[in-house]
mmCIF file of C-alpha atoms in Angstrom:
data_model
loop_
_atom_site.group_PDB
_atom_site.id
_atom_site.type_symbol
_atom_site.label_atom_id
_atom_site.label_comp_id
_atom_site.label_asym_id
_atom_site.label_seq_id
_atom_site.Cartn_x
_atom_site.Cartn_y
_atom_site.Cartn_z
ATOM 1 C CA ALA A 1 23.562 -9.874 -6.359
ATOM 2 C CA SER A 2 26.166 -8.501 -8.697
ATOM 3 C CA VAL A 3 28.481 -10.627 -10.810
ATOM 4 C CA ALA A 4 31.103 -7.868 -11.036
ATOM 5 C CA PRO A 5 34.530 -9.254 -10.056
ATOM 6 C CA ILE A 6 35.232 -6.303 -7.726
ATOM 7 C CA GLN A 7 32.604 -5.467 -5.112
ATOM 8 C CA VAL A 8 32.757 -2.360 -2.940
ATOM 9 C CA PHE A 9 30.526 -2.207 0.119
ATOM 10 C CA CYS A 10 30.132 1.314 1.506
ATOM 11 C CA LEU A 11 26.882 1.107 3.460
ATOM 12 C CA GLY A 12 27.789 -0.028 6.947
ATOM 13 C CA THR A 13 31.239 -1.476 7.578
ATOM 14 C CA PRO A 14 33.282 -0.764 4.438
ATOM 15 C CA ARG A 15 35.040 -3.544 2.589
ATOM 16 C CA VAL A 16 36.310 -4.379 -0.886
ATOM 17 C CA MET A 17 36.048 -7.881 -2.314
ATOM 18 C CA CYS A 18 37.779 -9.193 -5.438
ATOM 19 C CA MET A 19 36.694 -12.550 -6.831
ATOM 20 C CA GLY A 20 35.027 -13.284 -3.495
ATOM 21 C CA GLU A 21 38.170 -12.553 -1.452
ATOM 22 C CA ARG A 22 38.375 -9.590 0.910
ATOM 23 C CA VAL A 23 41.196 -7.320 -0.283
ATOM 24 C CA TRP A 24 40.468 -4.267 1.887
ATOM 25 C CA PRO A 25 40.750 -3.551 4.746
ATOM 26 C CA ARG A 26 43.655 -5.820 5.544
ATOM 27 C CA ARG A 27 45.526 -6.355 8.759
ATOM 28 C CA GLY A 28 48.752 -4.424 8.841
ATOM 29 C CA GLY A 29 47.357 -1.456 6.938
ATOM 30 C CA GLY A 30 49.279 -0.906 3.743
ATOM 31 C CA ASP A 31 48.792 1.541 0.922
ATOM 32 C CA ALA A 32 45.618 3.484 1.836
ATOM 33 C CA LYS A 33 45.310 6.151 -0.912
ATOM 34 C CA PRO A 34 44.411 3.809 -3.833
ATOM 35 C CA TRP A 35 41.593 2.312 -1.748
ATOM 36 C CA GLU A 36 40.410 5.805 -0.825
ATOM 37 C CA LEU A 37 40.085 6.635 -4.546
ATOM 38 C CA LEU A 38 38.042 3.466 -5.119
ATOM 39 C CA LEU A 39 35.816 4.102 -2.086
ATOM 40 C CA PHE A 40 35.248 7.745 -3.051
ATOM 41 C CA LEU A 41 34.175 6.756 -6.577
ATOM 42 C CA ALA A 42 31.972 3.962 -5.183
ATOM 43 C CA CYS A 43 30.052 6.584 -3.157
ATOM 44 C CA GLN A 44 29.279 8.671 -6.250
ATOM 45 C CA PRO A 45 26.379 8.203 -8.710
ATOM 46 C CA LEU A 46 26.884 5.725 -11.585
ATOM 47 C CA GLU A 47 27.429 8.670 -13.953
ATOM 48 C CA GLY A 48 30.590 9.493 -12.032
ATOM 49 C CA VAL A 49 32.097 12.688 -10.758
ATOM 50 C CA SER A 50 34.245 15.489 -12.138
ATOM 51 C CA ARG A 51 37.992 15.268 -12.031
ATOM 52 C CA SER A 52 38.194 18.401 -9.910
ATOM 53 C CA ALA A 53 35.806 16.872 -7.340
ATOM 54 C CA VAL A 54 38.119 13.848 -7.007
ATOM 55 C CA VAL A 55 41.207 16.057 -6.647
ATOM 56 C CA GLU A 56 39.500 18.232 -4.014
ATOM 57 C CA ALA A 57 38.300 15.194 -2.066
ATOM 58 C CA LEU A 58 41.584 13.285 -2.016
ATOM 59 C CA TRP A 59 44.158 16.028 -1.578
ATOM 60 C CA ARG A 60 44.189 18.807 0.985
ATOM 61 C CA GLU A 61 45.741 21.401 -1.340
ATOM 62 C CA PRO A 62 44.255 20.637 -4.761
ATOM 63 C CA GLU A 63 45.231 24.001 -6.288
ATOM 64 C CA ALA A 64 48.918 23.207 -5.690
ATOM 65 C CA MET A 65 48.731 20.011 -7.774
ATOM 66 C CA GLY A 66 48.333 21.415 -11.276
ATOM 67 C CA GLU A 67 49.445 18.923 -13.920
ATOM 68 C CA ASP A 68 50.807 16.641 -11.207
ATOM 69 C CA ALA A 69 47.250 15.333 -10.782
ATOM 70 C CA ASN A 70 47.500 13.173 -13.931
ATOM 71 C CA HIS A 71 50.664 11.529 -12.639
ATOM 72 C CA ARG A 72 49.131 10.969 -9.193
ATOM 73 C CA PHE A 73 46.008 9.380 -10.675
ATOM 74 C CA ARG A 74 48.109 7.044 -12.852
ATOM 75 C CA GLN A 75 50.166 6.068 -9.791
ATOM 76 C CA LEU A 76 47.084 5.437 -7.630
ATOM 77 C CA ARG A 77 45.477 3.289 -10.298
ATOM 78 C CA TYR A 78 48.698 1.347 -10.864
ATOM 79 C CA ARG A 79 48.988 0.661 -7.107
ATOM 80 C CA LEU A 80 45.320 -0.352 -6.934
ATOM 81 C CA ARG A 81 45.699 -2.784 -9.853
ATOM 82 C CA ARG A 82 48.805 -4.284 -8.197
ATOM 83 C CA GLN A 83 46.825 -4.924 -5.013
ATOM 84 C CA LEU A 84 43.867 -6.414 -6.885
ATOM 85 C CA GLN A 85 46.035 -8.628 -9.094
ATOM 86 C CA GLN A 86 47.336 -10.465 -6.036
ATOM 87 C CA VAL A 87 43.973 -12.277 -6.129
ATOM 88 C CA PRO A 88 43.797 -15.298 -8.475
ATOM 89 C CA ASN A 89 41.703 -14.608 -11.614
ATOM 90 C CA ALA A 90 41.338 -10.905 -10.754
ATOM 91 C CA PRO A 91 40.365 -8.632 -13.645
ATOM 92 C CA SER A 92 43.222 -6.841 -15.395
ATOM 93 C CA SER A 93 41.299 -3.560 -14.994
ATOM 94 C CA ASP A 94 40.698 -1.602 -11.808
ATOM 95 C CA GLY A 95 37.269 -0.696 -13.206
ATOM 96 C CA ILE A 96 37.958 3.045 -13.056
ATOM 97 C CA CYS A 97 37.073 4.929 -16.226
ATOM 98 C CA LEU A 98 38.491 8.364 -16.918
ATOM 99 C CA ASN A 99 37.312 10.635 -19.694
ATOM 100 C CA ARG A 100 36.845 14.363 -20.310
ATOM 101 C CA ARG A 101 33.883 14.557 -17.943
ATOM 102 C CA GLY A 102 35.715 12.866 -15.083
ATOM 103 C CA PHE A 103 35.842 9.552 -13.274
ATOM 104 C CA ARG A 104 33.303 6.767 -12.992
ATOM 105 C CA LEU A 105 33.295 3.077 -12.185
ATOM 106 C CA ASP A 106 32.620 0.475 -14.875
ATOM 107 C CA PRO A 107 29.658 -1.514 -13.487
ATOM 108 C CA ALA A 108 30.789 -4.607 -15.405
ATOM 109 C CA ILE A 109 34.006 -4.599 -13.326
ATOM 110 C CA VAL A 110 33.030 -2.865 -10.059
ATOM 111 C CA TYR A 111 29.804 -3.209 -8.090
ATOM 112 C CA SER A 112 29.034 -0.627 -5.390
ATOM 113 C CA ASP A 113 26.169 -1.003 -2.923
ATOM 114 C CA ALA A 114 26.140 2.790 -2.491
ATOM 115 C CA GLN A 115 25.701 3.278 -6.255
ATOM 116 C CA GLU A 116 22.924 0.692 -6.340
ATOM 117 C CA PHE A 117 21.240 2.507 -3.425
ATOM 118 C CA LEU A 118 21.514 5.888 -5.211
ATOM 119 C CA THR A 119 20.166 4.361 -8.444
ATOM 120 C CA HIS A 120 17.102 2.812 -6.735
ATOM 121 C CA VAL A 121 16.303 6.071 -4.930
ATOM 122 C CA ARG A 122 16.709 8.149 -8.104
ATOM 123 C CA ASP A 123 14.738 5.726 -10.290
ATOM 124 C CA ALA A 124 11.882 5.616 -7.782
ATOM 125 C CA ARG A 125 11.733 9.413 -7.902
ATOM 126 C CA VAL A 126 12.291 9.967 -11.631
ATOM 127 C CA HIS A 127 10.966 6.956 -13.532
ATOM 128 C CA ALA A 128 8.138 5.570 -11.465
ATOM 129 C CA ASP A 129 4.698 6.616 -10.277
ATOM 130 C CA PRO A 130 5.597 7.815 -6.748
ATOM 131 C CA SER A 131 2.932 5.678 -5.079
ATOM 132 C CA GLY A 132 2.976 2.833 -7.598
ATOM 133 C CA PRO A 133 4.317 -0.662 -7.003
ATOM 134 C CA ASP A 134 7.476 -0.041 -9.055
ATOM 135 C CA ALA A 135 8.508 2.947 -6.935
ATOM 136 C CA ILE A 136 7.743 1.094 -3.707
ATOM 137 C CA THR A 137 9.776 -1.926 -4.861
ATOM 138 C CA ARG A 138 12.737 0.321 -5.714
ATOM 139 C CA LEU A 139 12.526 2.097 -2.346
ATOM 140 C CA GLU A 140 12.322 -1.251 -0.533
ATOM 141 C CA ARG A 141 15.476 -2.396 -2.362
ATOM 142 C CA ALA A 142 17.229 0.851 -1.418
ATOM 143 C CA ARG A 143 16.222 0.414 2.226
ATOM 144 C CA ALA A 144 17.473 -3.195 2.234
ATOM 145 C CA LEU A 145 20.905 -2.028 1.071
ATOM 146 C CA TYR A 146 21.218 0.603 3.788
ATOM 147 C CA LEU A 147 22.738 -1.503 6.580
ATOM 148 C CA SER A 148 24.137 1.530 8.379
ATOM 149 C CA ASP A 149 25.526 4.978 7.582
ATOM 150 C CA LEU A 150 27.965 5.424 4.719
ATOM 151 C CA LEU A 151 31.424 4.009 5.522
ATOM 152 C CA ASP A 152 30.438 3.523 9.128
ATOM 153 C CA GLY A 153 33.489 1.814 10.528
ATOM 154 C CA PRO A 154 36.915 2.393 12.043
ATOM 155 C CA ASP A 155 38.728 2.115 8.693
ATOM 156 C CA ALA A 156 36.738 4.916 7.078
ATOM 157 C CA ARG A 157 36.653 7.620 9.726
ATOM 158 C CA ARG A 158 39.842 9.194 8.486
ATOM 159 C CA TYR A 159 38.282 10.200 5.141
ATOM 160 C CA ALA A 160 37.650 13.922 5.387
ATOM 161 C CA TRP A 161 35.418 13.943 2.268
ATOM 162 C CA LEU A 162 32.751 11.975 4.162
ATOM 163 C CA ASP A 163 32.149 14.732 6.661
ATOM 164 C CA GLU A 164 32.990 17.911 4.733
ATOM 165 C CA ARG A 165 29.987 20.074 3.998
ATOM 166 C CA ASP A 166 29.150 20.834 0.373
ATOM 167 C CA ASP A 167 27.654 24.090 -0.912
ATOM 168 C CA SER A 168 24.255 23.076 0.461
ATOM 169 C CA GLY A 169 25.720 22.533 3.930
ATOM 170 C CA VAL A 170 25.268 18.748 3.874
ATOM 171 C CA THR A 171 27.960 16.077 4.256
ATOM 172 C CA LEU A 172 28.031 12.989 2.034
ATOM 173 C CA ARG A 173 27.072 10.820 5.040
ATOM 174 C CA GLU A 174 24.135 13.131 5.822
ATOM 175 C CA HIS A 175 23.049 13.080 2.163
ATOM 176 C CA PHE A 176 22.843 9.277 2.166
ATOM 177 C CA ARG A 177 21.072 9.295 5.555
ATOM 178 C CA ARG A 178 18.471 11.789 4.228
ATOM 179 C CA LEU A 179 17.885 9.668 1.127
ATOM 180 C CA PHE A 180 17.399 6.605 3.340
ATOM 181 C CA ARG A 181 14.914 8.401 5.595
ATOM 182 C CA ARG A 182 12.991 9.631 2.561
ATOM 183 C CA ALA A 183 12.973 6.107 1.082
ATOM 184 C CA ARG A 184 11.674 4.735 4.382
ATOM 185 C CA ARG A 185 8.996 7.427 4.610
ATOM 186 C CA ASN A 186 7.873 7.245 0.967
ATOM 187 C CA GLY A 187 8.042 3.479 0.564
ATOM 188 C CA GLY A 188 6.126 2.463 3.636
ATOM 189 C CA HIS A 189 7.657 0.761 6.658
ATOM 190 C CA ARG A 190 8.665 -2.796 7.328
#
C-alpha cells in the first residue's frame, strides 16, 4: 500500500482519496475538469505524457487553444489544490509536475493504481526473465490491482479520452484490458 497523501484509483470504480478521505466523486457534482486532469494523468505511465496529449484529451478543439493552454492548466491546478486543501493535513502540492517534456504525477504525492499496474506489467516484460519467479510475481501483482476495466463507473463514462481510438486503433480502456489479459495468460491463473 502506498503512503502517498493523494491516492487515485482508476481500475474499477474511480475515486480519489486525500489523507484517507474520499474527495472525488462527491455528491452534488462540482468542478469536474480539475479531477479529469488528475484522472487522465493517473492513467498514464509514471514517466508522464506530453503536453499536447493532455490538451488533445481534455479539450475538444485543442488547436484553437494556442497560448491559452498555459492559463487553463494553471487554473485547473489551482482549482484542484483548492479542493484538496479542504481536507485537514492535505499536501500543499497537487502532485502534478510540469516540465518541457510534459506532465507527470509525483509518486511521493500521488499514488495511482493504474500506474502501479502499468509498472508491474512493463517490469515483468522488460526487467525479468519472462518465466522466472520475479516476472510471475509482478504479473500476479498487476492482476490483483485490476479490479475491473479502467474507470469503470458512472462518474467516468463522460470522459471521451477513455474510448477514443489512438493511431493503433485501440482505446485506453482496451489497452489496459489487453495488458491484463496478457498478464493473466503469461503469469499463470489463480
